[in-house]
mmCIF file of N, CA and C in Angstrom:
data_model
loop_
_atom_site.group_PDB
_atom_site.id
_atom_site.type_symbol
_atom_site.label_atom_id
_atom_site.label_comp_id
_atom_site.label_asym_id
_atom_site.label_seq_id
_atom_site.Cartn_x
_atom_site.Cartn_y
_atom_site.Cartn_z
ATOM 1 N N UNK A 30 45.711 -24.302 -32.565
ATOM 2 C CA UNK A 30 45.500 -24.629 -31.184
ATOM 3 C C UNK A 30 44.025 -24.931 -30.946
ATOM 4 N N UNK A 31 43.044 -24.176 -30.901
ATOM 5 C CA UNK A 31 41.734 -24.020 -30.937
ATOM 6 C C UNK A 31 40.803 -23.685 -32.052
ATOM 7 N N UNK A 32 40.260 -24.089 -31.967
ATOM 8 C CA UNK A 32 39.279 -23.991 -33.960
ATOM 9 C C UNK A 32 38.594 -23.069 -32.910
ATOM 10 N N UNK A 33 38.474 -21.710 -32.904
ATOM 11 C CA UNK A 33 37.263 -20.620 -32.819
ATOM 12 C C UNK A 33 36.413 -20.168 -34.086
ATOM 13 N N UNK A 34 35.327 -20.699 -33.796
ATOM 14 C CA UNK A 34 34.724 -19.982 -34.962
ATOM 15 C C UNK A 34 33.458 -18.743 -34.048
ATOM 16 N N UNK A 35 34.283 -17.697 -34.472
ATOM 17 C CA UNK A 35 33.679 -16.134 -33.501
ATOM 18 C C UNK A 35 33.052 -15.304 -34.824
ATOM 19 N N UNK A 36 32.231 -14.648 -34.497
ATOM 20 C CA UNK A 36 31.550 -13.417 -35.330
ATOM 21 C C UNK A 36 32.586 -12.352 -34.847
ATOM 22 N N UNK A 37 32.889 -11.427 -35.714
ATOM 23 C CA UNK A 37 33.583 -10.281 -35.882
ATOM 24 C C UNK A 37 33.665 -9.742 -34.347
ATOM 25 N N UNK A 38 32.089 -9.319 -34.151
ATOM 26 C CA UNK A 38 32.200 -8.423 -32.979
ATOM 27 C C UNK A 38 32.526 -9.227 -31.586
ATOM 28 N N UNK A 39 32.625 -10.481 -31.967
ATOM 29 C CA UNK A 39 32.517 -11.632 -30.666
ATOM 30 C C UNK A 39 34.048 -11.701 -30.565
ATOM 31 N N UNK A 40 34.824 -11.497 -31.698
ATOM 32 C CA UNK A 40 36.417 -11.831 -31.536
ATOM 33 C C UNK A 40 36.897 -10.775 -31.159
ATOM 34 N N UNK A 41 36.433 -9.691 -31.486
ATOM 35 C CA UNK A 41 37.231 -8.258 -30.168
ATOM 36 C C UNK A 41 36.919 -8.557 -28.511
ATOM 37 N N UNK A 42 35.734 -9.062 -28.779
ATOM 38 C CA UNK A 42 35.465 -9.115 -26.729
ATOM 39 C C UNK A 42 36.433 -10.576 -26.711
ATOM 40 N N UNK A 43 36.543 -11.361 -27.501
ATOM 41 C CA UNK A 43 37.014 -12.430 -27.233
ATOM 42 C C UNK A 43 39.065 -11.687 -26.477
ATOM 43 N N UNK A 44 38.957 -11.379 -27.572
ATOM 44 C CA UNK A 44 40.468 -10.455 -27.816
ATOM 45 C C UNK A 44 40.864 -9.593 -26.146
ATOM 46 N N UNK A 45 40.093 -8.542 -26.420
ATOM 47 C CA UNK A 45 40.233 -7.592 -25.252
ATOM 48 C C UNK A 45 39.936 -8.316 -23.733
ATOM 49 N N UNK A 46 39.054 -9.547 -23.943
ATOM 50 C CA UNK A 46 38.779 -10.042 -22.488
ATOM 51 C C UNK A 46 40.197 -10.835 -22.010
ATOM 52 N N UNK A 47 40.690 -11.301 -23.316
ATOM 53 C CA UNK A 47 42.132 -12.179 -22.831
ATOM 54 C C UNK A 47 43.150 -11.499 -23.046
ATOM 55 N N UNK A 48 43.109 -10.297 -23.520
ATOM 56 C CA UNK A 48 43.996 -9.034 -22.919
ATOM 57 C C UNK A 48 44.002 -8.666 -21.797
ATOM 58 N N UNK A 49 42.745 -8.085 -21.293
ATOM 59 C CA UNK A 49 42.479 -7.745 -20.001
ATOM 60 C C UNK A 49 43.187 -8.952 -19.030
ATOM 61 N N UNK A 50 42.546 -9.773 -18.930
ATOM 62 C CA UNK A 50 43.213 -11.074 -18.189
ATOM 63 C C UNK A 50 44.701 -11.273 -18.253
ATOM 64 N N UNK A 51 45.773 -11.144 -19.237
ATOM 65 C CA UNK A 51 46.687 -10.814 -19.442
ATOM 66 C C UNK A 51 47.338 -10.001 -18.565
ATOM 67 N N UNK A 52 47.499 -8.566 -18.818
ATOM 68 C CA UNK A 52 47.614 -7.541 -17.781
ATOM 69 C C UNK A 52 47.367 -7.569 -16.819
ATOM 70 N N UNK A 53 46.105 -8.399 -16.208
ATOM 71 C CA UNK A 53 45.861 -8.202 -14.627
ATOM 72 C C UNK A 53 46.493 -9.241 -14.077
ATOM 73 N N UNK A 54 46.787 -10.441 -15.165
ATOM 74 C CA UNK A 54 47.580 -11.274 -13.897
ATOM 75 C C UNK A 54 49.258 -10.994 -13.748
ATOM 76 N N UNK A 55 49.298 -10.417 -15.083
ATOM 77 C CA UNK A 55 51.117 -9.626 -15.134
ATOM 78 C C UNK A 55 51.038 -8.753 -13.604
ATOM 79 N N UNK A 56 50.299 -7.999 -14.007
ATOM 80 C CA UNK A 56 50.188 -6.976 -12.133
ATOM 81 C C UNK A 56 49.996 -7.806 -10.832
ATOM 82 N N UNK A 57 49.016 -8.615 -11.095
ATOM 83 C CA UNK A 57 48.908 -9.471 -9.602
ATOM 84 C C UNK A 57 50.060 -10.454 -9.684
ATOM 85 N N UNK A 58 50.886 -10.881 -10.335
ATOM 86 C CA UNK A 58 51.766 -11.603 -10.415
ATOM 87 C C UNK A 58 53.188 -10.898 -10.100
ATOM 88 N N UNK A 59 53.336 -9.829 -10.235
ATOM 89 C CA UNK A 59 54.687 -9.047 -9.686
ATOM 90 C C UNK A 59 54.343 -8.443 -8.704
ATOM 91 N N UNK A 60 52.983 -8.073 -7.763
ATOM 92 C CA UNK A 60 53.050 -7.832 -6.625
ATOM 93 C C UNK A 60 52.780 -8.945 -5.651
ATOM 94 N N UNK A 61 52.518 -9.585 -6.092
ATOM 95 C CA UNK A 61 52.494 -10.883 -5.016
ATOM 96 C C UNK A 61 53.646 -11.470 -5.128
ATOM 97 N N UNK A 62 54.732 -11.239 -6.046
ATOM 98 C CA UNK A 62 56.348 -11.628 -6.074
ATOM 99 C C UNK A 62 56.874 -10.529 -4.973
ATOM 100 N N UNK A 63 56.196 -9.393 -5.140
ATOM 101 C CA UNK A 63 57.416 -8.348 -4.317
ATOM 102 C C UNK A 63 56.829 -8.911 -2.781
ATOM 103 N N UNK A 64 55.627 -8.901 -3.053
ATOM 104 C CA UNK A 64 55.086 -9.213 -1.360
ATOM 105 C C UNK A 64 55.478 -9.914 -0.973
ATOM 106 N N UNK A 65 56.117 -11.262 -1.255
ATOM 107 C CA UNK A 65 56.855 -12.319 -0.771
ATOM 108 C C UNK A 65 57.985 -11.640 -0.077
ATOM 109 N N UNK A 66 58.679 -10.838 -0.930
ATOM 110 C CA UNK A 66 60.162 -10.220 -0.483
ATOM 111 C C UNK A 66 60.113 -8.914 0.738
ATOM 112 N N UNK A 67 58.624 -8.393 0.715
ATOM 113 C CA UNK A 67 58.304 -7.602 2.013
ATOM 114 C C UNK A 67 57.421 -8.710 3.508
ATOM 115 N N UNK A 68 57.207 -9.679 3.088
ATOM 116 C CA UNK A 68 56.655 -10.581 4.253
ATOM 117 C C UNK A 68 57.933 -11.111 4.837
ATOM 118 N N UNK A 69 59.342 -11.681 4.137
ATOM 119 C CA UNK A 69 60.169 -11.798 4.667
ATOM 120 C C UNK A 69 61.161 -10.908 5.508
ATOM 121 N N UNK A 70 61.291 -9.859 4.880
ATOM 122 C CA UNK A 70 61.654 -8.091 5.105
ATOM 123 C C UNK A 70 61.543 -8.128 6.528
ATOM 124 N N UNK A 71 59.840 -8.143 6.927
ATOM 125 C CA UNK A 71 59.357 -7.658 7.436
ATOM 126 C C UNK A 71 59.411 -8.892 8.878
ATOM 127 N N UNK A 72 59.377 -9.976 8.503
ATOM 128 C CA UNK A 72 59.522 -10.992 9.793
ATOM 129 C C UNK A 72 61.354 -10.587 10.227
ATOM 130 N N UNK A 73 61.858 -10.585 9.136
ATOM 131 C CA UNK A 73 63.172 -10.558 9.703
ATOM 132 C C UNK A 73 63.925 -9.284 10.692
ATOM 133 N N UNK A 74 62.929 -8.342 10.790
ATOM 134 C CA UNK A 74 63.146 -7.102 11.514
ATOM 135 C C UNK A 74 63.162 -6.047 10.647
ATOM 136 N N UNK A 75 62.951 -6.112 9.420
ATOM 137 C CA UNK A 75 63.734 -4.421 8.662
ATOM 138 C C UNK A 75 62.213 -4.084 8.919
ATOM 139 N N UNK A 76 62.432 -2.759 8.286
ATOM 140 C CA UNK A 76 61.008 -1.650 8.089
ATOM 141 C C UNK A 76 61.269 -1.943 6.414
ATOM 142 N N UNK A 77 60.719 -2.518 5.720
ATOM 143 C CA UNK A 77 60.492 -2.832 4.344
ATOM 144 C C UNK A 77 59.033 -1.544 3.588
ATOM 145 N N UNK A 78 59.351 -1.152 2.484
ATOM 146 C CA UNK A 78 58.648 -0.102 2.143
ATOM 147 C C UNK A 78 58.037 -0.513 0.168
ATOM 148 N N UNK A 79 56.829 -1.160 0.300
ATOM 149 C CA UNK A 79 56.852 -1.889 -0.784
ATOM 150 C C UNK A 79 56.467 -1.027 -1.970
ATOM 151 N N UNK A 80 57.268 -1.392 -3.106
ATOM 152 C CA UNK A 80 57.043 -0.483 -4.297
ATOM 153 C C UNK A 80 56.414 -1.208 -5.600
ATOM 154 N N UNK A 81 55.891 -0.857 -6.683
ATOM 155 C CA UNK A 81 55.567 -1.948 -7.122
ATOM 156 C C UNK A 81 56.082 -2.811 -8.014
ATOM 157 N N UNK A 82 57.814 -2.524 -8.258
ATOM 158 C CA UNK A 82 58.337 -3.921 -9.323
ATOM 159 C C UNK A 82 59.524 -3.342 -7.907
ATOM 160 N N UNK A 83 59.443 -3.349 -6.765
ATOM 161 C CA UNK A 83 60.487 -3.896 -5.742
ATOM 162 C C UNK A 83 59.962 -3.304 -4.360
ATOM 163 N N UNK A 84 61.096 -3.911 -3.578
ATOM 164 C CA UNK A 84 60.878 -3.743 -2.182
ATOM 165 C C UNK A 84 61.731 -2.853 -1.852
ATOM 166 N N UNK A 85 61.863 -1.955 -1.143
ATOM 167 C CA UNK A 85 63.179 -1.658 -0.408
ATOM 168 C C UNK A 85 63.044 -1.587 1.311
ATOM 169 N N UNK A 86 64.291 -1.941 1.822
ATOM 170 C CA UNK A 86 64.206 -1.946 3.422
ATOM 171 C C UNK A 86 65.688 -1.325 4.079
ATOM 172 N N UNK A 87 65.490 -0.911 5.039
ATOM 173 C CA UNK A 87 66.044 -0.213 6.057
ATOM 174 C C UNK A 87 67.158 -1.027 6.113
ATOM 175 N N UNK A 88 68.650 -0.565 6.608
ATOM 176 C CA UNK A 88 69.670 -1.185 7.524
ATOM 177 C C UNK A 88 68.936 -1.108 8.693
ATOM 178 N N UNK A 89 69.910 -2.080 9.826
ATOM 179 C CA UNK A 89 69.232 -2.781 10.813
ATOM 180 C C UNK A 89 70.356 -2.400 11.475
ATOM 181 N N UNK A 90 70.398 -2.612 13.110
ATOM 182 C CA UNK A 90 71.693 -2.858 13.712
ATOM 183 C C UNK A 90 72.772 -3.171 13.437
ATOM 184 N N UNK A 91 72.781 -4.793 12.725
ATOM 185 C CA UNK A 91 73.834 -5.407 12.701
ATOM 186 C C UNK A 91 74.369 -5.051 11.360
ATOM 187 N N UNK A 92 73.701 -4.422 10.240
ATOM 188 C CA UNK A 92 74.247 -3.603 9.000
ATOM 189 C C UNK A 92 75.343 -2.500 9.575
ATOM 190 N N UNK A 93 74.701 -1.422 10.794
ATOM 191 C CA UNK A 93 75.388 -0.128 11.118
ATOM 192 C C UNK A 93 76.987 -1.199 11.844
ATOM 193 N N UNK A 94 76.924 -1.955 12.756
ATOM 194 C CA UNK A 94 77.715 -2.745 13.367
ATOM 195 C C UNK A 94 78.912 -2.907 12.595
ATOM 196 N N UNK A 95 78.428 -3.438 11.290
ATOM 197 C CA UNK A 95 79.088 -4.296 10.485
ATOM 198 C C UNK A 95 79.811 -2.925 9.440
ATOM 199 N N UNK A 96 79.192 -2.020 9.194
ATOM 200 C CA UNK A 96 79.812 -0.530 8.669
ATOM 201 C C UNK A 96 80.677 -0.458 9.450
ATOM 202 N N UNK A 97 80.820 -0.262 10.527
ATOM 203 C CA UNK A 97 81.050 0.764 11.882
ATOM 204 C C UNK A 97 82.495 -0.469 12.160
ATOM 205 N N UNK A 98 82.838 -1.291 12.220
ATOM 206 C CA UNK A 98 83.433 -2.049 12.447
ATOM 207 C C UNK A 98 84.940 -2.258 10.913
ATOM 208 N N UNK A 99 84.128 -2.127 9.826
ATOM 209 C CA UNK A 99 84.235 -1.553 8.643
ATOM 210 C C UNK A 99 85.374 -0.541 8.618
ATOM 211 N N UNK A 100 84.669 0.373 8.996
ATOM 212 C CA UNK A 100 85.516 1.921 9.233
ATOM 213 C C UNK A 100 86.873 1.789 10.340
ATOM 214 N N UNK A 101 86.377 1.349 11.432
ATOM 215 C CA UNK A 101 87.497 1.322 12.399
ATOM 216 C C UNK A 101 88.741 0.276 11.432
ATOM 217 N N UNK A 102 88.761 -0.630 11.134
ATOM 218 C CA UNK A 102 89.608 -1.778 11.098
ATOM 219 C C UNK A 102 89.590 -1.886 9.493
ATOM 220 N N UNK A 103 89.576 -0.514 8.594
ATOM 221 C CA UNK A 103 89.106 -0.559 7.352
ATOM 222 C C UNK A 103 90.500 -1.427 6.666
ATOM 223 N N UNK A 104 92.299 -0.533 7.160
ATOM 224 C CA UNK A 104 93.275 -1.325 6.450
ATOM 225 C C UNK A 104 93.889 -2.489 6.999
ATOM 226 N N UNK A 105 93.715 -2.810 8.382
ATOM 227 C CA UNK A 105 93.454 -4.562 8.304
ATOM 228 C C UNK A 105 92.739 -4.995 7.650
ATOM 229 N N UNK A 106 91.666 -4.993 7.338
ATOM 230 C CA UNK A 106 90.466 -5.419 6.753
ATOM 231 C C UNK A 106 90.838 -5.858 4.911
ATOM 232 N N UNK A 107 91.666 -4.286 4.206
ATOM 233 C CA UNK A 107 91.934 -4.452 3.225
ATOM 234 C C UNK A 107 93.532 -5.087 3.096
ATOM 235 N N UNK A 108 93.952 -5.698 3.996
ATOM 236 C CA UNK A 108 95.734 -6.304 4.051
ATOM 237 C C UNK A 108 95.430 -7.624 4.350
ATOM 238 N N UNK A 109 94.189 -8.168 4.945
ATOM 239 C CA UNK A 109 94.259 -9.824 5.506
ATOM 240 C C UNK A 109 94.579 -9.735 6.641
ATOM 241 N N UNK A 110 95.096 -8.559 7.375
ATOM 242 C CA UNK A 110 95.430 -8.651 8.758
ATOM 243 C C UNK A 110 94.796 -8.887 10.068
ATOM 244 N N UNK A 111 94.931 -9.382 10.730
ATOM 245 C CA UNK A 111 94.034 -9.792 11.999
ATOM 246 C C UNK A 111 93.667 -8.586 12.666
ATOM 247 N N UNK A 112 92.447 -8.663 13.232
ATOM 248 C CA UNK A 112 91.742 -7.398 14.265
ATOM 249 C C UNK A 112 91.469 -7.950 15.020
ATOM 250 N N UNK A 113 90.949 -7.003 16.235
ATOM 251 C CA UNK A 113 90.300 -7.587 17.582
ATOM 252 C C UNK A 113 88.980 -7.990 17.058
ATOM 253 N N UNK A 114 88.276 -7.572 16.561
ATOM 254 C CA UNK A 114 86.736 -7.814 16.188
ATOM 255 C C UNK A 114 86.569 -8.420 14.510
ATOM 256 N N UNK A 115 87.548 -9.419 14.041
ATOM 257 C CA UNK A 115 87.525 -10.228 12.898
ATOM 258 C C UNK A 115 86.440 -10.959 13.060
ATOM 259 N N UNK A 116 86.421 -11.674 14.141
ATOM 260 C CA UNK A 116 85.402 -12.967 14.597
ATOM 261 C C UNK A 116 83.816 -12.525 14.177
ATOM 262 N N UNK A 117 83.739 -11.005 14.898
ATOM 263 C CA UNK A 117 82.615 -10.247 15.221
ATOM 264 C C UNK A 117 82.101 -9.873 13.877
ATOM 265 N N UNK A 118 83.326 -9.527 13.124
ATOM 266 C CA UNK A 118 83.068 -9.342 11.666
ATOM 267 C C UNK A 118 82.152 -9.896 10.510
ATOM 268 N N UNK A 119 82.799 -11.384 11.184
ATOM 269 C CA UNK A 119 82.483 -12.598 10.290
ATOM 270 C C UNK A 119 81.478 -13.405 10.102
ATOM 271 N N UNK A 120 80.794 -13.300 11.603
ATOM 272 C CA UNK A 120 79.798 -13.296 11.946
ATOM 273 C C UNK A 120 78.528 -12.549 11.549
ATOM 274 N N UNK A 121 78.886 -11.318 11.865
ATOM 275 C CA UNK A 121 77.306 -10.531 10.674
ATOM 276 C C UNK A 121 77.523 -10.421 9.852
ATOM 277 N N UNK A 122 78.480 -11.083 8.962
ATOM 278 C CA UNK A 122 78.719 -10.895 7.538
ATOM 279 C C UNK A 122 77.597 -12.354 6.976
ATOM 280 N N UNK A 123 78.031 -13.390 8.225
ATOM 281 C CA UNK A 123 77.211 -14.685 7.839
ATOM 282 C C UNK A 123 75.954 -14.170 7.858
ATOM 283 N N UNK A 124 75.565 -13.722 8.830
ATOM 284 C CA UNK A 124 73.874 -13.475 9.253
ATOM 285 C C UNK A 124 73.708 -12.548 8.334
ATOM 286 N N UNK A 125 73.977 -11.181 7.825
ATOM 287 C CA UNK A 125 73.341 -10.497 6.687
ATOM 288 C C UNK A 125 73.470 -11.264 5.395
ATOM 289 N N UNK A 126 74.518 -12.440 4.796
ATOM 290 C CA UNK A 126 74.300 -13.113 4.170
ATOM 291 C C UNK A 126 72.987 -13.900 4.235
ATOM 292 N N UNK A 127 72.568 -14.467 5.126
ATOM 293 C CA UNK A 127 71.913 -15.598 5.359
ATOM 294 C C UNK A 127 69.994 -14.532 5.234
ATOM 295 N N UNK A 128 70.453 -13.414 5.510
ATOM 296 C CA UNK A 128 69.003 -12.617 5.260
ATOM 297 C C UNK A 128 68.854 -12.435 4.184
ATOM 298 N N UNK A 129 69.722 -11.579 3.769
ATOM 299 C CA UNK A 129 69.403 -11.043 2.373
ATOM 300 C C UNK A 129 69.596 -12.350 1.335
ATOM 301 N N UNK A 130 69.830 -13.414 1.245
ATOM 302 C CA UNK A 130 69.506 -14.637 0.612
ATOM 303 C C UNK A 130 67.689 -15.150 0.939
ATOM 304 N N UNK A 131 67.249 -15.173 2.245
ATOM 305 C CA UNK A 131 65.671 -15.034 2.568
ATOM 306 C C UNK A 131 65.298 -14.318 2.043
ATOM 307 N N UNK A 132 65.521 -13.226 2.371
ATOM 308 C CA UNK A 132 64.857 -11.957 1.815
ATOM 309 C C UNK A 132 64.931 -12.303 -0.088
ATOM 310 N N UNK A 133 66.266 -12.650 -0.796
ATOM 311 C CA UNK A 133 65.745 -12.936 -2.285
ATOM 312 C C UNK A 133 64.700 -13.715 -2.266
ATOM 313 N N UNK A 134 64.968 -14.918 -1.940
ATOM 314 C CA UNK A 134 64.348 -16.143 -2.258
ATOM 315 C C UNK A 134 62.666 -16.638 -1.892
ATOM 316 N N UNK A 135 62.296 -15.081 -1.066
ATOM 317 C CA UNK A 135 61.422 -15.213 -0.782
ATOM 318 C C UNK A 135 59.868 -15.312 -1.410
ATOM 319 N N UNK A 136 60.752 -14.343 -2.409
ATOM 320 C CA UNK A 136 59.894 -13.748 -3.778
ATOM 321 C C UNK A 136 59.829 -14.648 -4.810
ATOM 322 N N UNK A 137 61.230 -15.648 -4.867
ATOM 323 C CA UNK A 137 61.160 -16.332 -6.027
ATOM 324 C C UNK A 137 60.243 -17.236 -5.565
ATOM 325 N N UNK A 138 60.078 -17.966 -4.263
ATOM 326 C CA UNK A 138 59.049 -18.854 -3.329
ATOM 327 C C UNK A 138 57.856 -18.851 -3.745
ATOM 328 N N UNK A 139 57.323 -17.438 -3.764
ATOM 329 C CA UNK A 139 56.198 -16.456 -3.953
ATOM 330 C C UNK A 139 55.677 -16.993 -5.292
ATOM 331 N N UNK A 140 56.540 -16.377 -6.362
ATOM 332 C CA UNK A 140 56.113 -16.451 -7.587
ATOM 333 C C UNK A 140 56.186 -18.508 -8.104
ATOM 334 N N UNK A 141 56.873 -18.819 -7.563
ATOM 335 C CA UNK A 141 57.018 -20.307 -7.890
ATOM 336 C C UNK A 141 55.278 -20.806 -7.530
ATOM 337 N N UNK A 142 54.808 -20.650 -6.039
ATOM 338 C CA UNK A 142 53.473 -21.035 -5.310
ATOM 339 C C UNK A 142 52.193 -20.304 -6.173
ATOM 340 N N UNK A 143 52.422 -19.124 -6.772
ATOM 341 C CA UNK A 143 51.288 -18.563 -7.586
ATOM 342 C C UNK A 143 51.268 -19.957 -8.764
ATOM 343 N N UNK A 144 52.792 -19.535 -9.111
ATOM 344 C CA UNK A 144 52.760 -20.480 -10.546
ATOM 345 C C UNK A 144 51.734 -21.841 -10.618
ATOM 346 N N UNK A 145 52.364 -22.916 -9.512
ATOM 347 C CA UNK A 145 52.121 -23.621 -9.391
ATOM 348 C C UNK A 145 50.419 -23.635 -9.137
ATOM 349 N N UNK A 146 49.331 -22.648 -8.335
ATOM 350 C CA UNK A 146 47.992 -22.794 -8.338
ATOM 351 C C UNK A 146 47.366 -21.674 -9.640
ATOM 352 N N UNK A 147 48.279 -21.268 -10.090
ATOM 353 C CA UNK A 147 47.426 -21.233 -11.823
ATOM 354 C C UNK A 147 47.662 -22.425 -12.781
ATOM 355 N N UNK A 148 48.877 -23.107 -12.554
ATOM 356 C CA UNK A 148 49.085 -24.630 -13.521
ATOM 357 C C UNK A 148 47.807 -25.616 -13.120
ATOM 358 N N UNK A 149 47.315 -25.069 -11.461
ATOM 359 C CA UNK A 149 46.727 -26.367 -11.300
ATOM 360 C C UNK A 149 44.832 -26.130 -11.699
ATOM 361 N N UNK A 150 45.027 -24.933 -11.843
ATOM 362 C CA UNK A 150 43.280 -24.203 -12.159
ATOM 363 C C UNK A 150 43.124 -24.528 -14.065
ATOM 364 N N UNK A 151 44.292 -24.249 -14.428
ATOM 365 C CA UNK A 151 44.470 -25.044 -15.758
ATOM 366 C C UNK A 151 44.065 -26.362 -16.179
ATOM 367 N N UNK A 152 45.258 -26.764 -15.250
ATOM 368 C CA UNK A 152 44.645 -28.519 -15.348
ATOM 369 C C UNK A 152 43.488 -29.139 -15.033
ATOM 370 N N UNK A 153 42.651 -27.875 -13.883
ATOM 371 C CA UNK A 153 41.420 -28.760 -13.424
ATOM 372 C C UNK A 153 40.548 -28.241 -14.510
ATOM 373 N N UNK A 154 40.617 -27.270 -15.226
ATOM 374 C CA UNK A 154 39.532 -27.438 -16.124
ATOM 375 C C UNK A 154 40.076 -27.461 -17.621
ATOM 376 N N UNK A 155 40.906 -27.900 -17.894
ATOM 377 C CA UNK A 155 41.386 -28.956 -19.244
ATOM 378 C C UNK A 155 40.782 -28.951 -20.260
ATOM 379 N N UNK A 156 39.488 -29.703 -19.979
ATOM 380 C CA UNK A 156 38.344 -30.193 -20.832
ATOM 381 C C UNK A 156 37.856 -29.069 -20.952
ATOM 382 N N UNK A 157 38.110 -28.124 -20.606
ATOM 383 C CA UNK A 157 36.814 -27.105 -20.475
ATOM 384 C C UNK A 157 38.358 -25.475 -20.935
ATOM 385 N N UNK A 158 38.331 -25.455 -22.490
ATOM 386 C CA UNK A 158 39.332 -24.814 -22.266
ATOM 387 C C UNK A 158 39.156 -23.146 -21.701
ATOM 388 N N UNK A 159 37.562 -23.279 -21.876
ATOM 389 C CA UNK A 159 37.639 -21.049 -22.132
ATOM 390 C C UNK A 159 36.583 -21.223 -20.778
ATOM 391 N N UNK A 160 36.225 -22.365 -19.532
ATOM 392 C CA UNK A 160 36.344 -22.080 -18.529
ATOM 393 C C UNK A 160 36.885 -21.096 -17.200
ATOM 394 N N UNK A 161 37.905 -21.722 -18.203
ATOM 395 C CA UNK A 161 39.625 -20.976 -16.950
ATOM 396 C C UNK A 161 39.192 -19.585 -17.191
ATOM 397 N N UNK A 162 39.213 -18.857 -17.920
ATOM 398 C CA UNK A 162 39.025 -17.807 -18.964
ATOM 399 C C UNK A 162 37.397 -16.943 -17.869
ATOM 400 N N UNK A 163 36.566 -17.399 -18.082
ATOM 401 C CA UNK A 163 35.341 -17.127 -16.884
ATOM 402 C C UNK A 163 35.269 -17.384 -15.543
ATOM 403 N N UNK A 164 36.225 -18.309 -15.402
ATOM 404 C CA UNK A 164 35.866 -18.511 -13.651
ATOM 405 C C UNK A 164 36.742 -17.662 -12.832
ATOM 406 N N UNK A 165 37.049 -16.531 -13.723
ATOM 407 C CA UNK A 165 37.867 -15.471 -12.366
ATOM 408 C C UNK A 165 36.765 -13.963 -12.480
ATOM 409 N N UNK A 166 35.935 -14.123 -13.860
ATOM 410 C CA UNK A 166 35.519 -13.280 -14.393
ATOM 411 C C UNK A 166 33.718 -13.112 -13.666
#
């Protein structure tokens, strides 16, 4: 890939500095993935509680609703049979679908937009390969 020609003691710092760099962007790179998934969390109403390889968040109203609705009408529910509150059913079944799909995708968003402005800090210094390598340093 690269012809390095390093002195002994120059190829451990060489080594350990692109280790170091390694690890820190593995860490800043899975919390700025989870943070994606707590910025959405968090617009969408839950109380989101960020951890650091996940998020977790609260049921909401329309979760307890959608239990609670659950329970009453549990063996219609499991026969196909019609209820008074099917409609009502079906409905926060769409909308907690339609969150918790935001809520994934938010993160993958996340990590896609990092991706994309480290490909492009790459490309801008190209010519310059062990640049990239110092200009965070």
């Amino acid at each position: 890939m690269f012809n390095i020609n390093l002195k002994e003691g120059e190829r451990k710092y060489f080594f350990f500095k692109n280790a170091f760099m390694f690890v820190a962007s593995f860490i800043i790179g899975v919390m700025t993935h989870e943070y994606g998934h707590y910025v959405m969390a968090k617009f969408l109403g839950y109380n989101p509680k960020f951890h650091f390889s996940y998020v977790s968040y609260d049921t909401t109203e329309s979760h307890r609703e959608f239990e609670n609705i659950y329970e009453q009408y549990k063996d219609e529910i499991i026969e196909g049979a019609d209820f008074p509150l099917k409609e009502l059913r079906i409905e926060l079944m769409r909308k907690l679908n339609k969150e918790r799909f935001l809520i994934v995708s938010s993160g993958v968003f996340t990590t896609a937009m990092i991706g994309t402005l480290g490909f492009l800090v790459v490309l801008f210094f190209k010519s310059k390969p062990y640049t990239v390598i110092f200009f965070f340093i």
